[in-house]
Tab-separated table of C-alpha atoms (C1' of nucleotides) in Angstrom:
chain	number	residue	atom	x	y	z
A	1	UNK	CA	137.405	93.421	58.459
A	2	UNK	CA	139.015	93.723	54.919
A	3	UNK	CA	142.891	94.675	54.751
A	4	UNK	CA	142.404	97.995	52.772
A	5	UNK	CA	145.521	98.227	50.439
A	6	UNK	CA	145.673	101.558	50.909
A	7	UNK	CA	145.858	102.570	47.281
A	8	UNK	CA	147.750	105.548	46.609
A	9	UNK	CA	146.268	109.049	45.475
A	10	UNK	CA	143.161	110.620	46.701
A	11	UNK	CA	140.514	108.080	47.794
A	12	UNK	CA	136.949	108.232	46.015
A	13	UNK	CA	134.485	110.040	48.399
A	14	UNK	CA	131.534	107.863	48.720
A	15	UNK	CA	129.123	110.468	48.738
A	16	UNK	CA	129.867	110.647	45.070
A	17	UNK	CA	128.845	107.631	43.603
A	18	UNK	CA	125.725	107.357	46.325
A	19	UNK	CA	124.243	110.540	44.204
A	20	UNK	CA	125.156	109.548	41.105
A	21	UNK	CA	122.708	106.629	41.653
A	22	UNK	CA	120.303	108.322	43.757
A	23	UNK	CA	119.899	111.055	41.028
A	24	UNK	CA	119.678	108.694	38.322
A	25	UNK	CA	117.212	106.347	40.083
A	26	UNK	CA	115.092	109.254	40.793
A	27	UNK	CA	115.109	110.818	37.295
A	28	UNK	CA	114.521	106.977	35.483
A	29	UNK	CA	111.484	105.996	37.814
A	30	UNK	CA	110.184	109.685	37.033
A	31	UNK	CA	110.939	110.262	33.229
A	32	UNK	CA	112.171	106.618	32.229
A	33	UNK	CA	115.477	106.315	30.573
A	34	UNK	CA	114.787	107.306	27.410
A	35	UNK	CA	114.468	110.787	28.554
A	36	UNK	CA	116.698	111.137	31.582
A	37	UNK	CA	119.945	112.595	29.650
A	38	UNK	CA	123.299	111.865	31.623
A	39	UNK	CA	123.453	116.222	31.766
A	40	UNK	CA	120.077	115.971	34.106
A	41	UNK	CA	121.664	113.500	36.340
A	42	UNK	CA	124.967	115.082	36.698
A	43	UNK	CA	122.798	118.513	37.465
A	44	UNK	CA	120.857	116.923	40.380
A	45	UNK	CA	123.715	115.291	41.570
A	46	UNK	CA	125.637	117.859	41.637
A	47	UNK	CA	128.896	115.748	40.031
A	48	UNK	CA	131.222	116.659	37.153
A	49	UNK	CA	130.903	114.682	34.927
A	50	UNK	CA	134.245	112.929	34.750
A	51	UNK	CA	133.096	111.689	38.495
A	52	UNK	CA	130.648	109.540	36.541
A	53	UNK	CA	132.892	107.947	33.607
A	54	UNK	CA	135.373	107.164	36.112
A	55	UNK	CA	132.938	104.670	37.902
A	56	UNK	CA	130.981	103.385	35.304
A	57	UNK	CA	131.499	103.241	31.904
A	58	UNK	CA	127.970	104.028	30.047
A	59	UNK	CA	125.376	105.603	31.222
A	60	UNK	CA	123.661	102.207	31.034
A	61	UNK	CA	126.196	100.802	33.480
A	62	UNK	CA	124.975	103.450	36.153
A	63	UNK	CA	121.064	102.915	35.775
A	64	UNK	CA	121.416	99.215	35.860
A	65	UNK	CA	123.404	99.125	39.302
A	66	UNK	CA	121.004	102.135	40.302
A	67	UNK	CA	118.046	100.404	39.410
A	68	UNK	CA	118.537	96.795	40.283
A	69	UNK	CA	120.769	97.281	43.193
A	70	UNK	CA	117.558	96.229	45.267
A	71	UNK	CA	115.770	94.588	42.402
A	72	UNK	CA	116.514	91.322	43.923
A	73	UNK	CA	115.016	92.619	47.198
A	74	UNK	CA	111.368	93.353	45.290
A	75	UNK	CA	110.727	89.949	43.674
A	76	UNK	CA	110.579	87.063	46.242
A	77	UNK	CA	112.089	84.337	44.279
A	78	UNK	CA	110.124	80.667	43.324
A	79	UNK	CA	110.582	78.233	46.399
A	80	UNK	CA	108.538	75.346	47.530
A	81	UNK	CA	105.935	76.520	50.270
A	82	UNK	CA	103.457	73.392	52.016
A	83	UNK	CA	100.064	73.179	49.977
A	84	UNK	CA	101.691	75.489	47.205
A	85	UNK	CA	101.750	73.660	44.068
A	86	UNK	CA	104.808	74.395	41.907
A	87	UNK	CA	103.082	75.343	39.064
A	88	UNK	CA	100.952	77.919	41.326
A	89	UNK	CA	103.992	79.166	42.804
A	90	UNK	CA	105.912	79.910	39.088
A	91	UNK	CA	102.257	81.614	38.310
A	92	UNK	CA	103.095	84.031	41.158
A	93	UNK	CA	106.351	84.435	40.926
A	94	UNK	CA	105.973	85.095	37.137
A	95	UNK	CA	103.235	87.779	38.051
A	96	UNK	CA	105.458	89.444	40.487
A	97	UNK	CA	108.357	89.810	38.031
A	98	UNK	CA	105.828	91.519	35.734
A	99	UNK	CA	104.553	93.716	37.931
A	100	UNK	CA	107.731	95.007	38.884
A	101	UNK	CA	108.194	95.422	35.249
A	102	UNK	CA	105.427	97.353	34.668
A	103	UNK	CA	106.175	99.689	37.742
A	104	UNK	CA	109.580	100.145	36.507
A	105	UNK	CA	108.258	101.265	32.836
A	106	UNK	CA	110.639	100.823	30.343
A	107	UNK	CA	114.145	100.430	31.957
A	108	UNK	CA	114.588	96.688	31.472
A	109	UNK	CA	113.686	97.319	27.629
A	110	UNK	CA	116.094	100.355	27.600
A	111	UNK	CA	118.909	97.974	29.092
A	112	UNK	CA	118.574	95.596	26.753
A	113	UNK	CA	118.348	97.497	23.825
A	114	UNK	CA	121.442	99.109	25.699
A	115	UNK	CA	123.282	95.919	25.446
A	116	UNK	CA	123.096	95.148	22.207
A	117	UNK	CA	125.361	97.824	21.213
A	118	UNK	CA	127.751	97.154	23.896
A	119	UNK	CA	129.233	93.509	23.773
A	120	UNK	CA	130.901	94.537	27.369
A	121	UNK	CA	127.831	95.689	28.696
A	122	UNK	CA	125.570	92.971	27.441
A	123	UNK	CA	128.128	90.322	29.116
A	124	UNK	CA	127.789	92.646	32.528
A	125	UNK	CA	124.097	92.955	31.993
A	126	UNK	CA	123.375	88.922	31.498
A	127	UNK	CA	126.487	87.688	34.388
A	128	UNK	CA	124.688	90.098	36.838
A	129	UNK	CA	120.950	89.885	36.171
A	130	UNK	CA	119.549	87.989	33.112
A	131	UNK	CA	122.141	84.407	34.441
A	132	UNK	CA	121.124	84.546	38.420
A	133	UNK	CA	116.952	84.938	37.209
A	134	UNK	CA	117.536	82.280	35.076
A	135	UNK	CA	119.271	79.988	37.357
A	136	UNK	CA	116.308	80.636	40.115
A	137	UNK	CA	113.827	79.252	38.207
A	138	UNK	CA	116.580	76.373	36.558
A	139	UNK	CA	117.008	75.466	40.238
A	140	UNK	CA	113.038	75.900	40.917
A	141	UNK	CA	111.799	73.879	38.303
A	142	UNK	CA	114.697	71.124	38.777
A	143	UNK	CA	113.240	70.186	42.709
A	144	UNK	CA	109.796	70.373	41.328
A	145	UNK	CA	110.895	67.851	38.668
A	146	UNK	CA	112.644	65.538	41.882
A	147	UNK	CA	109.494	66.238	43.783
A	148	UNK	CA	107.754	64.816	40.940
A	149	UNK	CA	105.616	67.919	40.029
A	150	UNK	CA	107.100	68.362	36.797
A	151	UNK	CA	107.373	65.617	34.008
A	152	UNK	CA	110.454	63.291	34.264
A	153	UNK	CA	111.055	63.925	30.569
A	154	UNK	CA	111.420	67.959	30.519
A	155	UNK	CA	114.833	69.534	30.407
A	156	UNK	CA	114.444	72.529	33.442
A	157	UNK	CA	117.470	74.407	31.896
A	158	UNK	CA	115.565	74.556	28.289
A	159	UNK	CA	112.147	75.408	30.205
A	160	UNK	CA	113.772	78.466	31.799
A	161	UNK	CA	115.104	79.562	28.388
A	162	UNK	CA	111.676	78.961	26.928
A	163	UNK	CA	110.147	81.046	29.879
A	164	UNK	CA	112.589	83.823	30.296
A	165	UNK	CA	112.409	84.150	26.183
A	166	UNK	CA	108.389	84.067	25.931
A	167	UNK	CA	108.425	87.157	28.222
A	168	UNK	CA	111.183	88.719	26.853
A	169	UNK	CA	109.398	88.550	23.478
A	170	UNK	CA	106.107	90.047	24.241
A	171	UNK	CA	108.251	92.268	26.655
A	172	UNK	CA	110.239	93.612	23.697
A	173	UNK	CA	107.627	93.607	21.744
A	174	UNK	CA	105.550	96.064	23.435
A	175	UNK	CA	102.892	93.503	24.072
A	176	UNK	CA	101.139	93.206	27.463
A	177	UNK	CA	102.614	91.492	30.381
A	178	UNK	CA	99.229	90.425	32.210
A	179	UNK	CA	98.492	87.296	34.667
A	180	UNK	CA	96.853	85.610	31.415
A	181	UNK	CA	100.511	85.427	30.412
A	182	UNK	CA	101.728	83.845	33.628
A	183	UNK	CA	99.173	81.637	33.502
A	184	UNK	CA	99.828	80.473	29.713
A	185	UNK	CA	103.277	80.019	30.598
A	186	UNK	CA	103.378	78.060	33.971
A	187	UNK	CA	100.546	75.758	31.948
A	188	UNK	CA	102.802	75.080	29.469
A	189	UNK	CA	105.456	74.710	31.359
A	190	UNK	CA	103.948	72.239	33.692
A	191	UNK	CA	100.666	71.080	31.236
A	192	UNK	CA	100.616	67.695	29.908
B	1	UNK	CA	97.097	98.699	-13.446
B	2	UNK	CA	96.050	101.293	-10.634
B	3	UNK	CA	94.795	104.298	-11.315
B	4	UNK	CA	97.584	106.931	-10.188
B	5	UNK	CA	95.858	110.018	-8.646
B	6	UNK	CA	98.219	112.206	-10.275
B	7	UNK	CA	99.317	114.314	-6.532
B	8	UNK	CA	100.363	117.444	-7.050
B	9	UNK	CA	104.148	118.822	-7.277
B	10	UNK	CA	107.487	117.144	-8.573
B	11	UNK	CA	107.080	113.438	-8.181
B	12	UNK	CA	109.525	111.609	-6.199
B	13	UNK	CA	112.702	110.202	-7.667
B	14	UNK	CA	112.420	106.338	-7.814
B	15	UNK	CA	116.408	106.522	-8.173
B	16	UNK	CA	116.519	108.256	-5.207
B	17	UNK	CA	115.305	105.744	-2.555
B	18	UNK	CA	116.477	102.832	-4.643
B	19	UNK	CA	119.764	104.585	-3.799
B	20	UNK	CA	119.639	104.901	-0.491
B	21	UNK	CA	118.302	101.055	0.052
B	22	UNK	CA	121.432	99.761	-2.225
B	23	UNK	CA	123.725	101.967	-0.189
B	24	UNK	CA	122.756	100.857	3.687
B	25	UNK	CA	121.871	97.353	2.553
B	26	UNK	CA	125.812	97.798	0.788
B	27	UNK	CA	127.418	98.618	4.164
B	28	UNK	CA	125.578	98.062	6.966
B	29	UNK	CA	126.390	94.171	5.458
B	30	UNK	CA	130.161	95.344	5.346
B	31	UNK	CA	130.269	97.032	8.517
B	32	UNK	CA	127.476	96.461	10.524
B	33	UNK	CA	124.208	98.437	11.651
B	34	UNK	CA	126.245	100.353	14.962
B	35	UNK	CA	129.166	101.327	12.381
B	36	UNK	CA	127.368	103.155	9.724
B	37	UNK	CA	126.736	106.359	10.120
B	38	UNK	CA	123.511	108.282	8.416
B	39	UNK	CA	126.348	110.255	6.806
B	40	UNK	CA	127.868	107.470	4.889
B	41	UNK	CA	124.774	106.159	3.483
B	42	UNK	CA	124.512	109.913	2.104
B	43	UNK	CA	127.709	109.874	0.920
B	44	UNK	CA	127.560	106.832	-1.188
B	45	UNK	CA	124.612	107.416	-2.215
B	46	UNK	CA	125.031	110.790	-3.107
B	47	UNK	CA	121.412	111.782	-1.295
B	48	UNK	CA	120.465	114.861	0.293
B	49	UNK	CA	120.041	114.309	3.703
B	50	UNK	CA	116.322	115.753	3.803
B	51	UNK	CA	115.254	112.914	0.741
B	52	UNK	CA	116.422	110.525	2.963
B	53	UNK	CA	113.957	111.857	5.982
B	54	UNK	CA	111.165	112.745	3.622
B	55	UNK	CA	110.622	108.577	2.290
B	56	UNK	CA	111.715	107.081	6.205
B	57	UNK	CA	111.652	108.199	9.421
B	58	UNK	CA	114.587	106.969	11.224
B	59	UNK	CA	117.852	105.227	10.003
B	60	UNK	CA	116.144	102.132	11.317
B	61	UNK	CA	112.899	102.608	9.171
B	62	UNK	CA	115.453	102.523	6.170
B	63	UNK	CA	117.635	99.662	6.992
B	64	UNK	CA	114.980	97.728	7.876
B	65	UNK	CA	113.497	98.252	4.588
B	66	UNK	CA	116.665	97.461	2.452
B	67	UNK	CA	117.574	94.630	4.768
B	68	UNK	CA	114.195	92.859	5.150
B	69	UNK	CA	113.019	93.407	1.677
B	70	UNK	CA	114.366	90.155	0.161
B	71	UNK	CA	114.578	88.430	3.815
B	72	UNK	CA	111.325	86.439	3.315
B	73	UNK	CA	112.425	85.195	-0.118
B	74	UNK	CA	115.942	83.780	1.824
B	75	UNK	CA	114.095	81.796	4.401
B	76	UNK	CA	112.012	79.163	3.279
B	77	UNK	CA	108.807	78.817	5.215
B	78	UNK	CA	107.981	75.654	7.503
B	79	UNK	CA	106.079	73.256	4.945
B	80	UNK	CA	104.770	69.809	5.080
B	81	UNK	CA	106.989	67.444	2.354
B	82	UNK	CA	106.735	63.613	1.572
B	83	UNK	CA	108.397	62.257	4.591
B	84	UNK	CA	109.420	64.564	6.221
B	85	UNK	CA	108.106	64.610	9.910
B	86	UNK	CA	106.860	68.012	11.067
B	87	UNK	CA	109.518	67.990	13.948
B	88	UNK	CA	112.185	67.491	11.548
B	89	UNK	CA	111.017	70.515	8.842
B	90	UNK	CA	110.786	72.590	12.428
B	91	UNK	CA	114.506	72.277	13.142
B	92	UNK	CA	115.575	72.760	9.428
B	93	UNK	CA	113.563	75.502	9.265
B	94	UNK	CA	115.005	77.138	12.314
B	95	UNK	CA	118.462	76.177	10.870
B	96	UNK	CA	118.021	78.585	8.235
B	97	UNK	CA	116.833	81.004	10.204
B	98	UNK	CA	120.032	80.926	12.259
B	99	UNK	CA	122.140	80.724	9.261
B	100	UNK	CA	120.498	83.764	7.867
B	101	UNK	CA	120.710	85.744	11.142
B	102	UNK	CA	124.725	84.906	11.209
B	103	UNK	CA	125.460	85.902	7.896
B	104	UNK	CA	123.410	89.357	8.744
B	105	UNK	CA	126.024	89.931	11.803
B	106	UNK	CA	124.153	91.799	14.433
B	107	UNK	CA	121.361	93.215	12.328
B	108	UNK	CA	118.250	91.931	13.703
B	109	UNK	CA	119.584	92.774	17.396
B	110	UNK	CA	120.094	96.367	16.298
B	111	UNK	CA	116.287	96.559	14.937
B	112	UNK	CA	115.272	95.116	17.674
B	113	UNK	CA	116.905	97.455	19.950
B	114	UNK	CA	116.212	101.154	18.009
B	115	UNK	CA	111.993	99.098	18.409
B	116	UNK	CA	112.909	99.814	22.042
B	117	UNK	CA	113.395	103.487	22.232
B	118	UNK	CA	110.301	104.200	19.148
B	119	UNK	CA	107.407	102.807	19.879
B	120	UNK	CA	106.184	104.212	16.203
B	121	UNK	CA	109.106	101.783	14.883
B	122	UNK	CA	108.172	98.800	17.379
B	123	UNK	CA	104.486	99.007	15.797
B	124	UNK	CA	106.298	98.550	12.502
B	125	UNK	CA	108.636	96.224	12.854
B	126	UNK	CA	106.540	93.928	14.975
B	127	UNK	CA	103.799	94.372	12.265
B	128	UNK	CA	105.859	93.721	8.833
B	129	UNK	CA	108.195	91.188	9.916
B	130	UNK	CA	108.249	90.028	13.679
B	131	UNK	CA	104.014	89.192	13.207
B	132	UNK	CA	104.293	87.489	9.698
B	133	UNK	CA	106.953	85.121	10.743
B	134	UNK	CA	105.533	83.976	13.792
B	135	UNK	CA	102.517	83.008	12.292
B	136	UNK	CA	103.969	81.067	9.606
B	137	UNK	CA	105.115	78.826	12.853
B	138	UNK	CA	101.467	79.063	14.590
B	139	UNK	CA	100.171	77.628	10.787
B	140	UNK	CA	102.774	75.414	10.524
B	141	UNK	CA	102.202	73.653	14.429
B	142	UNK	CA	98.519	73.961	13.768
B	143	UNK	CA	98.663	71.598	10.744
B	144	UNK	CA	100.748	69.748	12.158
B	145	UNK	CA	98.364	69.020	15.206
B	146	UNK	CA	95.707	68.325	12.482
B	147	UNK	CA	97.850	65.684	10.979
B	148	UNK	CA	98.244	64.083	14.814
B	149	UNK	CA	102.066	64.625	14.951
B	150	UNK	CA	101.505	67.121	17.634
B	151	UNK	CA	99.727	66.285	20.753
B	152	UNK	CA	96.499	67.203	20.987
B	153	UNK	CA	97.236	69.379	24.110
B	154	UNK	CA	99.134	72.125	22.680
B	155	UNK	CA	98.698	75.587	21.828
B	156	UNK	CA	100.165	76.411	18.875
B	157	UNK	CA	99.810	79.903	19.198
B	158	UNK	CA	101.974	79.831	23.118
B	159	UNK	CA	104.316	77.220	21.366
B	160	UNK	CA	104.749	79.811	18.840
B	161	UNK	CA	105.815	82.236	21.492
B	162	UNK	CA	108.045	80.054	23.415
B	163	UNK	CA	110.025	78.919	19.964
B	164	UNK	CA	110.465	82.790	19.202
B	165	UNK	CA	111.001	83.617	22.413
B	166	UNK	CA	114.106	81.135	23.015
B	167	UNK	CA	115.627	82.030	20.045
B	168	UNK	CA	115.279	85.999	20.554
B	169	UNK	CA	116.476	85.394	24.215
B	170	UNK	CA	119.623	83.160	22.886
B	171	UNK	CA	120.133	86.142	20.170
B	172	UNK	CA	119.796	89.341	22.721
B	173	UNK	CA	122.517	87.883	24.880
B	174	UNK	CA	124.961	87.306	22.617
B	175	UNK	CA	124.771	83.422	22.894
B	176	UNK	CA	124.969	80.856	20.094
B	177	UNK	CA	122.472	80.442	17.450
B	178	UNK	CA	123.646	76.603	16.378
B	179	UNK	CA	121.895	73.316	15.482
B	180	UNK	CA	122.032	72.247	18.794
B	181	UNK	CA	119.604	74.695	19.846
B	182	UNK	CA	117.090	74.038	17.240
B	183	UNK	CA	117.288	70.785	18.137
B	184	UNK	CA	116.557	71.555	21.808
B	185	UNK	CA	113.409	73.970	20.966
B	186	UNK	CA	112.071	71.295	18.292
B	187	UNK	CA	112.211	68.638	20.593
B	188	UNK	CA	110.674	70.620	23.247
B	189	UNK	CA	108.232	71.807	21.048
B	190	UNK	CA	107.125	67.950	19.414
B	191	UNK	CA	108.273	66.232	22.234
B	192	UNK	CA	106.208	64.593	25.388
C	1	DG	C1'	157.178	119.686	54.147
C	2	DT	C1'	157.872	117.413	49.387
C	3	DG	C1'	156.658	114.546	45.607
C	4	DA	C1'	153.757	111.141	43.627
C	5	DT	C1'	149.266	109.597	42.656
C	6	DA	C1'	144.639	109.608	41.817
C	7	DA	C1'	139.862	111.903	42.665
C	8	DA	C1'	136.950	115.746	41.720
C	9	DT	C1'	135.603	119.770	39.039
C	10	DA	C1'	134.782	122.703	34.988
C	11	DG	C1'	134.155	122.902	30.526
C	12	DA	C1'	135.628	122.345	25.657
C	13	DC	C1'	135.251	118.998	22.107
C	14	DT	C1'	133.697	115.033	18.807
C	15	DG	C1'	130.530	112.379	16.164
C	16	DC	C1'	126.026	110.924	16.135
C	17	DG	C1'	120.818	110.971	14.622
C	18	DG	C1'	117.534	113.968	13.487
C	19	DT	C1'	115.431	118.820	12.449
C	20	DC	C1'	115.224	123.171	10.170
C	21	DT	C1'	115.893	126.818	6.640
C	22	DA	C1'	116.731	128.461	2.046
C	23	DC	C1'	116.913	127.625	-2.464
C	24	DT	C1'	116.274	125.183	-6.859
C	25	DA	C1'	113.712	121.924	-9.919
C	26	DA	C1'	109.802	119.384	-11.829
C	27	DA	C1'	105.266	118.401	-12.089
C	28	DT	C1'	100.164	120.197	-11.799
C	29	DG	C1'	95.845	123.279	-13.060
C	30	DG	C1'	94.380	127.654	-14.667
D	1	DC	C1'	102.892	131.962	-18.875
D	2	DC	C1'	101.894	131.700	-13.979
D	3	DA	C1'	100.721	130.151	-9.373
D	4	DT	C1'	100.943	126.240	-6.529
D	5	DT	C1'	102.785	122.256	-4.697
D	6	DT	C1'	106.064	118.890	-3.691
D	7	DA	C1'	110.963	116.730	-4.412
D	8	DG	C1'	115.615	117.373	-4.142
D	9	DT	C1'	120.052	119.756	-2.602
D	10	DA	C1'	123.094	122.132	0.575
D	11	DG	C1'	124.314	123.028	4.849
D	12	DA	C1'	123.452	125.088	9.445
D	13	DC	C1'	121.725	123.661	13.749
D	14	DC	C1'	120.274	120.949	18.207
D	15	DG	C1'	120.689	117.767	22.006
D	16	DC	C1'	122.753	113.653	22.976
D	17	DA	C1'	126.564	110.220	25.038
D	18	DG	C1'	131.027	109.929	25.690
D	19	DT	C1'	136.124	111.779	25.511
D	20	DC	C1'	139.716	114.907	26.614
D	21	DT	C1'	142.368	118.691	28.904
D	22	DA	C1'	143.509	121.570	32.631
D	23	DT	C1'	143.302	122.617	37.330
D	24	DT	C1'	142.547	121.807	42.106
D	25	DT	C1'	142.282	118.659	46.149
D	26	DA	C1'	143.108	114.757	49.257
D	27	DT	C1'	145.712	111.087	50.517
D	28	DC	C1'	149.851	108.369	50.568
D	29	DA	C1'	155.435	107.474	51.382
D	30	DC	C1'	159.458	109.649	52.698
DNA sequence: GTGATAAATAGACTGCGGTCTACTAAATGG
DNA sequence: CCATTTAGTAGACCGCAGTCTATTTATCAC
């Protein structure tokens, strides 16, 4: 157990913050965060609104740790599975990822559009989501390369920018994220 | 010389929108996209705010119009020269894509992000500049597989998508946009 | 208990992009 | 000349995210 340095002043009542994010989860997965307005989520919460700009800075700040809190939870990450090809298991871990997308609507579009106003929130945003992705499938695509899956040649840091940013672009781009896009990807990735 | 159809009422003010263009090209270049404010552009333009909403939609309609009007004359397309190997002309051409984004400060990031909240403005600016310039890169691989200095294997189309996609993905995070990553993404696109 | 400190609340306030209304001005066809 | 139609101007107006001020409340150290 922690040594709580008993900070001075009133303490921060938990209950708070938990419906601060419960609201705002709610509202994004119903409305998406276009139209979820920070007024709606202090309303359901039943929080002033100072409660929320003490805690996080944007409203970005408090849909992101809302939404992805458990992200990581949703999306089993690539690993190495007997009789599992690599390439068959970036194929389903890509098609998870855009599922989860496309139950989630827009939010990951919202956030990054978010972020590119906000240099401290786009630094938040890549550290705590868009880095630890990227490293899975750096760290993925790195065994398959010592397990000889993957060509000797291929840089898996520069793959995993080339995959992250091919989804990202048809992402932002308001294309579709279908399993013909996994597939096109993990072929290229691993294809002669 | 078209035949005008002669509409009906006071015809539009060339001045007008010629204004408006000169005026947010003016300072969204001084200040940047986030820190110009419809009113400004108003100001020095000396526009009513209702002739600015009756030629464009959104602010982003408008800058993207004064911004990207003379972009395609600033980069020069991806073209086959005496001697020069397609992988080379690849990573100049990406050069000068990277030199142009820097000297446009955060521009393209802001477009990109307003595409994210208007999926009218998405449509457009996927359409009129995102669309154009990634074909110019499917031709350009595509004749270059013709001419055998790209393996056989390839589709220039993905490879399209993955060079785009790296380079949007480097941009949206606020990482570098320098010679050493065009060198990475023409190498991975030429190389074995 | 007293004072200091910080959390929580309520609500006014600012600047923003975008809409709306009212009025004037310039072109058309009759 | 007159009716119609559209452009342009001026400025009020709306909902938004985020800031600020004032007041109350909960916890410390003493």
């Amino acid at each position: 157990m922690p040594m709580e340095t008993a900070a001075p002043g009133r303490p921060r009542d938990q209950k708070v913050g938990l419906a601060l994010k419960a609201a705002a989860l709610r509202l994004v997965r119903e409305k998406g965060y276009q139209n979820v307005s920070v007024a709606e989520i202090l309303k359901l919460s039943g929080v002033a609104r100072q409660s929320l700009y003490n805690r996080w800075k944007t409203k970005a700040d408090l849909v992101m740790e809302a939404f992805f809190e458990d992200a990581g939870t949703r999306v089993r990450p690539p690993e190495f599975r007997p009789g599992q090809p690599a390439r068959a298991e970036l194929e389903r871990f890509l098609n998870e990822v855009f599922d989860h997308l496309a139950a989630s609507d827009g939010t990951l579009r919202s956030l990054i559009a978010a972020a590119q106003a906000d240099p401290e929130f786009c630094r938040l945003f890549h550290d705590s989501f868009v880095q630890p992705r990227e490293e899975m499938v750096v760290d993925f695509l790195a065994e398959a390369q010592r397990r000889g899956e993957l060509p000797a040649g291929r840089d898996p840091a520069m793959l995993a920018v080339f995959i992250h940013g091919a989804f990202w672009y048809r992402l932002l781009n308001g294309q579709p994220m279908d399993p013909a896009l996994a597939r096109a990807i993990a072929a290229a990735a691993f294809g002669d």
